[in-house]
Short mmCIF file of C-alpha atoms and ligand atoms in Angstrom, two decimals:
data_model
loop_
_atom_site.label_atom_id
_atom_site.label_comp_id
_atom_site.label_asym_id
_atom_site.label_seq_id
_atom_site.Cartn_x
_atom_site.Cartn_y
_atom_site.Cartn_z
CA MET A 1 -4.06 65.12 -22.72
CA THR A 2 -3.86 67.04 -19.47
CA GLN A 3 -7.30 68.25 -18.44
CA LEU A 4 -7.19 67.77 -14.70
CA SER A 5 -4.69 69.98 -12.88
CA SER A 6 -3.93 67.18 -10.44
CA GLU A 7 -3.88 64.51 -13.12
CA PHE A 8 -0.28 63.42 -12.57
CA ASP A 9 -0.67 63.41 -8.82
CA LEU A 10 -3.84 61.38 -9.16
CA ILE A 11 -2.19 58.79 -11.41
CA ALA A 12 0.89 58.59 -9.20
CA ARG A 13 -1.18 58.25 -6.03
CA HIS A 14 -3.76 55.76 -7.15
CA PHE A 15 -2.82 54.04 -10.36
CA THR A 16 0.93 53.53 -10.49
CA LYS A 17 2.05 50.09 -9.41
CA PRO A 18 4.97 47.96 -10.59
CA ALA A 19 3.91 46.19 -13.77
CA ALA A 20 5.27 42.71 -13.14
CA ASN A 21 4.17 41.35 -16.51
CA ALA A 22 5.24 44.23 -18.71
CA VAL A 23 8.48 45.54 -20.19
CA LEU A 24 7.31 49.09 -19.39
CA GLY A 25 4.25 50.19 -17.42
CA VAL A 26 2.61 53.52 -16.45
CA GLY A 27 4.55 56.72 -17.11
CA ASP A 28 5.77 56.77 -20.70
CA ASP A 29 3.99 57.53 -23.98
CA CYS A 30 3.22 53.86 -24.46
CA ALA A 31 3.46 50.75 -22.37
CA LEU A 32 5.55 47.89 -23.73
CA VAL A 33 4.67 44.22 -23.48
CA ASP A 34 6.50 41.17 -24.67
CA VAL A 35 4.14 38.97 -26.66
CA THR A 36 5.01 35.27 -26.62
CA ASN A 37 5.75 33.41 -29.86
CA GLY A 38 2.98 31.07 -30.90
CA MET A 39 0.35 33.10 -29.08
CA ASP A 40 -2.39 35.37 -30.36
CA LEU A 41 -2.91 38.63 -28.47
CA ALA A 42 -6.53 38.81 -27.23
CA VAL A 43 -7.70 42.41 -26.77
CA SER A 44 -11.02 43.78 -25.58
CA THR A 45 -12.46 47.08 -24.32
CA ASP A 46 -15.52 47.76 -22.20
CA THR A 47 -16.92 51.12 -21.16
CA MET A 48 -19.15 51.70 -18.17
CA VAL A 49 -21.16 54.90 -17.97
CA SER A 50 -22.64 56.13 -14.69
CA GLY A 51 -26.42 55.81 -14.75
CA THR A 52 -26.32 53.37 -17.68
CA HIS A 53 -24.05 50.55 -16.52
CA PHE A 54 -24.06 51.21 -12.81
CA PHE A 55 -26.15 53.09 -10.29
CA PRO A 56 -24.43 56.41 -9.50
CA ASP A 57 -24.47 55.58 -5.79
CA VAL A 58 -22.44 52.39 -6.29
CA ASP A 59 -19.74 51.70 -3.74
CA PRO A 60 -16.49 52.73 -5.49
CA GLU A 61 -14.64 49.59 -4.38
CA ASN A 62 -17.36 47.43 -5.96
CA LEU A 63 -17.13 49.56 -9.09
CA GLY A 64 -13.35 49.12 -9.29
CA HIS A 65 -13.86 45.38 -9.09
CA LYS A 66 -16.63 45.36 -11.64
CA THR A 67 -14.87 47.43 -14.31
CA LEU A 68 -12.01 44.95 -14.38
CA ALA A 69 -14.23 41.89 -13.90
CA VAL A 70 -16.33 42.56 -16.99
CA ASN A 71 -13.17 42.82 -19.06
CA LEU A 72 -11.67 39.67 -17.54
CA SER A 73 -14.92 38.00 -18.47
CA ASP A 74 -14.33 38.80 -22.15
CA ILE A 75 -10.86 37.29 -21.91
CA ALA A 76 -12.42 34.23 -20.24
CA ALA A 77 -14.98 33.88 -23.02
CA MET A 78 -12.13 33.62 -25.56
CA GLY A 79 -10.28 30.99 -23.52
CA ALA A 80 -7.37 33.39 -23.14
CA MET A 81 -5.05 34.16 -20.23
CA PRO A 82 -5.23 37.79 -19.03
CA TYR A 83 -2.02 39.80 -18.54
CA TRP A 84 -2.36 43.55 -19.05
CA ALA A 85 -4.99 46.27 -18.53
CA MET A 86 -5.35 49.94 -19.51
CA LEU A 87 -7.70 52.23 -17.57
CA ALA A 88 -9.32 55.35 -19.08
CA LEU A 89 -11.07 57.37 -16.38
CA THR A 90 -13.37 60.31 -16.94
CA LEU A 91 -14.15 61.94 -13.61
CA PRO A 92 -16.45 64.85 -12.71
CA THR A 93 -14.24 65.80 -9.73
CA VAL A 94 -11.08 64.57 -8.07
CA ASP A 95 -12.30 62.78 -4.97
CA HIS A 96 -9.33 61.03 -3.40
CA PRO A 97 -11.23 58.81 -0.93
CA TRP A 98 -13.45 57.68 -3.82
CA LEU A 99 -10.41 57.03 -6.04
CA LYS A 100 -8.63 55.16 -3.27
CA ALA A 101 -11.59 52.81 -2.81
CA PHE A 102 -12.02 52.40 -6.58
CA ALA A 103 -8.31 51.57 -6.98
CA LYS A 104 -8.53 49.03 -4.15
CA GLY A 105 -11.38 47.17 -5.86
CA PHE A 106 -9.53 47.26 -9.15
CA PHE A 107 -6.10 46.20 -7.89
CA ASP A 108 -7.40 43.50 -5.52
CA LEU A 109 -9.01 41.74 -8.47
CA ALA A 110 -6.00 42.43 -10.71
CA ALA A 111 -3.74 40.76 -8.14
CA GLU A 112 -5.95 37.67 -8.10
CA TYR A 113 -5.37 37.20 -11.83
CA ASN A 114 -1.79 38.54 -12.02
CA VAL A 115 -2.97 41.36 -14.27
CA SER A 116 -0.79 44.50 -14.47
CA LEU A 117 -2.25 47.95 -15.01
CA ILE A 118 0.15 49.30 -17.62
CA GLY A 119 -1.41 52.62 -18.61
CA GLY A 120 -4.52 54.61 -19.27
CA ASP A 121 -5.90 58.09 -19.55
CA THR A 122 -7.48 60.53 -17.08
CA THR A 123 -9.85 63.34 -18.06
CA ARG A 124 -12.64 65.46 -16.60
CA GLY A 125 -16.27 64.83 -17.51
CA PRO A 126 -19.29 62.70 -16.59
CA LEU A 127 -18.17 59.58 -14.71
CA THR A 128 -17.18 57.01 -17.33
CA ILE A 129 -14.73 54.17 -17.00
CA THR A 130 -13.14 52.30 -19.86
CA VAL A 131 -10.87 49.34 -19.40
CA THR A 132 -8.91 47.68 -22.17
CA ILE A 133 -7.71 44.22 -21.35
CA MET A 134 -5.08 42.19 -23.13
CA GLY A 135 -4.28 38.53 -22.82
CA GLN A 136 -2.76 35.67 -24.75
CA VAL A 137 -4.15 32.50 -26.24
CA PRO A 138 -2.28 29.81 -28.21
CA THR A 139 -2.58 30.61 -31.91
CA GLY A 140 -5.79 29.20 -33.35
CA ALA A 141 -7.11 27.97 -30.00
CA ALA A 142 -9.36 30.89 -29.02
CA LEU A 143 -13.02 30.12 -28.31
CA ARG A 144 -15.05 32.07 -30.82
CA ARG A 145 -18.73 32.76 -31.14
CA ASN A 146 -19.02 31.23 -34.59
CA GLY A 147 -18.23 27.55 -34.04
CA ALA A 148 -21.52 26.08 -32.77
CA LYS A 149 -22.64 23.00 -34.74
CA VAL A 150 -26.07 21.42 -35.14
CA GLY A 151 -26.40 18.72 -32.48
CA ASN A 152 -24.07 20.41 -29.98
CA ASP A 153 -25.20 20.80 -26.40
CA VAL A 154 -25.64 24.28 -24.93
CA TRP A 155 -24.06 24.76 -21.50
CA VAL A 156 -23.97 27.52 -18.93
CA SER A 157 -21.66 27.98 -15.93
CA GLY A 158 -22.75 28.87 -12.40
CA ASN A 159 -26.26 30.20 -12.16
CA VAL A 160 -27.94 33.06 -13.94
CA GLY A 161 -30.38 35.82 -13.05
CA ASP A 162 -29.30 37.19 -9.67
CA ALA A 163 -27.69 40.35 -11.07
CA ALA A 164 -30.74 41.13 -13.19
CA LEU A 165 -33.06 40.38 -10.26
CA ALA A 166 -31.18 43.00 -8.23
CA VAL A 167 -31.63 45.51 -11.08
CA ALA A 168 -35.33 44.63 -11.43
CA HIS A 169 -35.71 45.22 -7.68
CA ARG A 170 -34.02 48.63 -7.92
CA HIS A 171 -36.40 49.51 -10.77
CA GLY A 172 -39.41 48.42 -8.70
CA LYS A 173 -40.36 45.58 -11.07
CA ILE A 174 -40.02 42.90 -8.45
CA VAL A 175 -39.61 42.94 -4.70
CA LEU A 176 -36.73 41.00 -3.21
CA ARG A 177 -36.41 40.30 0.49
CA GLU A 178 -33.82 42.57 2.08
CA ARG A 179 -31.30 39.72 2.53
CA ASP A 180 -31.84 38.45 -1.03
CA TYR A 181 -31.31 41.92 -2.45
CA ARG A 182 -28.02 42.30 -0.60
CA GLU A 183 -26.82 38.95 -1.93
CA ALA A 184 -28.07 39.51 -5.49
CA VAL A 185 -26.60 42.99 -5.74
CA MET A 186 -23.17 41.56 -4.93
CA ARG A 187 -23.52 39.35 -8.01
CA LEU A 188 -24.22 42.56 -9.92
CA TYR A 189 -21.22 44.43 -8.57
CA GLU A 190 -18.72 41.69 -7.95
CA PRO A 191 -19.19 39.16 -10.73
CA THR A 192 -16.70 36.29 -10.88
CA PRO A 193 -15.01 36.15 -14.27
CA ARG A 194 -14.73 32.50 -15.37
CA VAL A 195 -11.12 32.74 -16.50
CA ALA A 196 -9.95 29.24 -15.53
CA LEU A 197 -13.06 27.72 -17.07
CA GLY A 198 -12.53 29.52 -20.38
CA GLN A 199 -9.01 28.17 -20.66
CA ALA A 200 -10.10 24.67 -19.68
CA LEU A 201 -12.71 24.71 -22.45
CA ARG A 202 -10.13 25.20 -25.21
CA GLY A 203 -10.30 22.24 -27.55
CA MET A 204 -13.58 21.15 -25.97
CA ALA A 205 -16.12 23.91 -26.54
CA THR A 206 -17.04 24.74 -30.14
CA SER A 207 -18.12 28.29 -29.23
CA ALA A 208 -18.39 30.50 -26.16
CA ILE A 209 -19.68 33.86 -25.00
CA ASP A 210 -19.93 35.57 -21.63
CA ILE A 211 -23.40 36.55 -20.48
CA SER A 212 -23.48 40.32 -20.29
CA ASP A 213 -26.67 41.16 -22.20
CA GLY A 214 -28.77 38.20 -21.04
CA LEU A 215 -28.75 34.42 -21.56
CA ILE A 216 -31.14 34.33 -24.52
CA ALA A 217 -29.60 37.36 -26.24
CA ASP A 218 -26.03 36.17 -25.82
CA LEU A 219 -26.82 32.63 -26.97
CA GLY A 220 -28.56 34.39 -29.86
CA HIS A 221 -25.21 35.97 -30.79
CA ILE A 222 -23.61 32.52 -30.94
CA CYS A 223 -26.48 31.29 -33.12
CA ARG A 224 -26.33 34.22 -35.52
CA LEU A 225 -22.57 34.00 -35.99
CA SER A 226 -22.63 30.20 -36.26
CA GLY A 227 -25.58 30.13 -38.69
CA VAL A 228 -27.65 27.87 -36.43
CA GLY A 229 -30.58 28.01 -34.02
CA ALA A 230 -30.96 26.75 -30.46
CA THR A 231 -33.53 25.47 -28.04
CA VAL A 232 -33.25 26.08 -24.32
CA GLU A 233 -35.34 24.20 -21.77
CA LEU A 234 -36.60 26.68 -19.24
CA GLY A 235 -36.63 24.14 -16.41
CA SER A 236 -32.94 23.34 -16.89
CA ILE A 237 -31.68 26.90 -16.49
CA PRO A 238 -29.59 26.98 -13.29
CA VAL A 239 -30.74 29.58 -10.78
CA SER A 240 -29.83 30.43 -7.20
CA GLU A 241 -32.27 30.04 -4.32
CA ILE A 242 -33.20 33.68 -4.91
CA GLY A 243 -33.82 32.98 -8.58
CA ALA A 244 -35.92 29.94 -7.70
CA ARG A 245 -38.18 32.15 -5.57
CA HIS A 246 -38.86 34.40 -8.58
CA PHE A 247 -38.88 31.82 -11.35
CA ASN A 248 -42.67 31.73 -11.57
CA ASP A 249 -43.47 35.41 -11.75
CA ASP A 250 -43.22 37.11 -15.14
CA ALA A 251 -40.85 39.92 -14.19
CA GLY A 252 -38.59 37.54 -12.29
CA LEU A 253 -38.47 35.04 -15.14
CA THR A 254 -37.77 37.80 -17.66
CA ALA A 255 -34.86 38.97 -15.52
CA ILE A 256 -33.48 35.43 -15.35
CA VAL A 257 -33.58 34.64 -19.07
CA ALA A 258 -33.26 38.12 -20.58
CA GLY A 259 -31.43 40.13 -17.92
CA GLY A 260 -27.69 40.55 -18.15
CA ASP A 261 -24.70 41.21 -15.96
CA ASP A 262 -24.15 37.65 -14.78
CA TYR A 263 -20.82 37.18 -16.55
CA GLU A 264 -21.23 33.45 -16.58
CA LEU A 265 -20.06 31.61 -19.70
CA CYS A 266 -22.50 30.13 -22.19
CA PHE A 267 -20.85 27.62 -24.51
CA THR A 268 -21.55 24.83 -26.94
CA ALA A 269 -19.87 21.42 -27.15
CA PRO A 270 -20.44 18.08 -28.88
CA ALA A 271 -22.35 15.44 -26.93
CA ASN A 272 -19.22 13.28 -26.65
CA SER A 273 -17.65 15.95 -24.40
CA ARG A 274 -20.32 15.58 -21.72
CA GLU A 275 -18.15 13.52 -19.38
CA SER A 276 -15.09 15.74 -19.72
CA ILE A 277 -17.23 18.80 -19.08
CA ALA A 278 -18.78 17.18 -16.02
CA ASP A 279 -15.23 16.49 -14.77
CA LEU A 280 -14.44 20.19 -15.10
CA THR A 281 -17.16 20.95 -12.57
CA ASP A 282 -15.21 18.94 -10.01
CA VAL A 283 -11.77 20.23 -10.97
CA LEU A 284 -12.74 23.92 -11.07
CA GLY A 285 -15.55 23.90 -8.53
CA VAL A 286 -17.83 25.66 -11.02
CA PRO A 287 -21.26 24.13 -11.70
CA LEU A 288 -21.80 23.49 -15.41
CA THR A 289 -25.33 22.80 -16.61
CA ARG A 290 -26.60 21.53 -19.93
CA ILE A 291 -29.56 23.74 -20.85
CA GLY A 292 -30.32 23.00 -24.50
CA GLN A 293 -29.35 22.02 -27.99
CA ILE A 294 -28.07 23.61 -31.16
CA LYS A 295 -30.53 23.05 -34.04
CA ARG A 296 -30.86 23.85 -37.69
CA GLY A 297 -32.49 27.24 -38.33
CA LYS A 298 -32.14 30.49 -36.50
CA GLY A 299 -32.79 32.17 -33.20
CA VAL A 300 -33.22 30.81 -29.72
CA SER A 301 -36.47 29.22 -28.61
CA LEU A 302 -37.21 28.77 -24.99
CA LEU A 303 -39.18 25.61 -24.23
CA GLY A 304 -41.57 25.58 -21.26
CA ALA A 305 -42.37 22.62 -19.01
CA ASP A 306 -44.80 21.30 -21.65
CA GLY A 307 -42.00 21.31 -24.27
CA LYS A 308 -43.74 24.11 -26.19
CA PRO A 309 -41.94 27.33 -27.15
CA MET A 310 -42.60 30.25 -24.80
CA LYS A 311 -42.87 33.86 -25.75
CA ILE A 312 -40.40 35.89 -23.81
CA ASP A 313 -38.83 39.26 -24.28
CA GLY A 314 -35.35 37.88 -24.67
CA ARG A 315 -33.67 40.63 -26.57
CA GLY A 316 -31.29 41.52 -23.77
CA TYR A 317 -29.86 44.92 -23.36
CA ASP A 318 -29.34 47.01 -26.50
CA HIS A 319 -28.15 50.55 -25.99
CA PHE A 320 -29.61 51.99 -29.17
CA SER A 321 -32.87 50.08 -29.43
CA GLY A 322 -35.75 52.44 -29.79
CA THR A 323 -33.59 55.44 -30.62
P1 ADP B 401 -0.26 61.36 -22.71
O1 ADP B 401 -0.06 62.82 -22.54
O2 ADP B 401 0.77 60.65 -23.53
O3 ADP B 401 -1.67 60.99 -23.07
P2 ADP B 401 -0.89 61.04 -20.00
O4 ADP B 401 -0.44 62.28 -19.36
O5 ADP B 401 -2.33 60.89 -20.35
O6 ADP B 401 0.02 60.75 -21.26
O7 ADP B 401 -0.51 59.82 -19.07
C1 ADP B 401 0.76 59.71 -18.49
C2 ADP B 401 1.02 58.26 -18.17
O8 ADP B 401 0.08 57.83 -17.20
C3 ADP B 401 0.85 57.33 -19.36
O9 ADP B 401 1.82 56.30 -19.26
C4 ADP B 401 -0.54 56.78 -19.19
O10 ADP B 401 -0.65 55.49 -19.77
C5 ADP B 401 -0.68 56.74 -17.67
N1 ADP B 401 -2.06 56.93 -17.21
C6 ADP B 401 -2.88 58.00 -17.40
N2 ADP B 401 -4.06 57.81 -16.77
C7 ADP B 401 -4.00 56.61 -16.18
C8 ADP B 401 -4.89 55.82 -15.38
N3 ADP B 401 -6.12 56.25 -15.07
N4 ADP B 401 -4.48 54.61 -14.98
C9 ADP B 401 -3.25 54.15 -15.30
N5 ADP B 401 -2.36 54.83 -16.01
C10 ADP B 401 -2.72 56.04 -16.45
MG1 MG B 402 -3.42 60.85 -21.94
#
């Protein structure tokens, strides 16, 4: 629907690029893609609202990167290969320098993963960005949330907490050194989607999820859907040097275990996959750390240094809690 007078100009100027992967890209009523035989189409949508999912003063290039990155992360968590994206933009005003920077962040990341922007929508309103991503995964091979088995190990990629530490700093709950804040906030705005890792885990991981709401909450989703529980050893959670400096204060620790926005993968695998998973660390250059175990029961318990369960507010981010 045309709501911005310069809508077509805006799309032509900033969001029309040859769609290498598609039969038909931006410009028609629908885009067309050729879906490969023997593959399932993996589709996911994520919306980011100004003031809720990002600080309104965010650098537009970082925002362009992030909107695509969080969607690529969902594709990664399914073990799929990304191909196509749709972009629905709601904008308060038409600000060409802002749009140019946003498009740069978006397309630079898209180029890294050979993703084509094949369509979208553009309307006026409070700044809101929705990306729909599509990818392919061999039929039956997707990594789901519901496959964790009692006795499986729980793994996490990279390190967790920096993004949430940056948010906690912005909210005045902790104080990061200037240099640490600048580094941590880049993890918030330019997360690295673990796409190669997700694909490498096919046939190895029994379940997977990307960490968007927080480690404990997202592992909790795996547990709920798999009908199991989990224990996580606090001391084994991988953190950066910044995270290590805040591991022993309450607000810092809460950010690390319950904060979101890391977009690392949390996955489960049988103990006999330990060696193959360790090999992946070398092949992909992504640290993979065993942080716990799948158990009978329900929920995630976090075990402190003394091996006793800790009480932590690990609910993660829930948009409608308390409303
Ligand atoms: P319609 O009237 O069918 O909704 P639009 O006028 O909204 O079509 O869009 C025209 C074309 O531009 C479509 O192919 C649509 O997918 C594409 N498009 C609109 N907004 C965007 C955007 N922000 N990014 C990429 N493509 C877009
Ligand atoms: Mg439209």
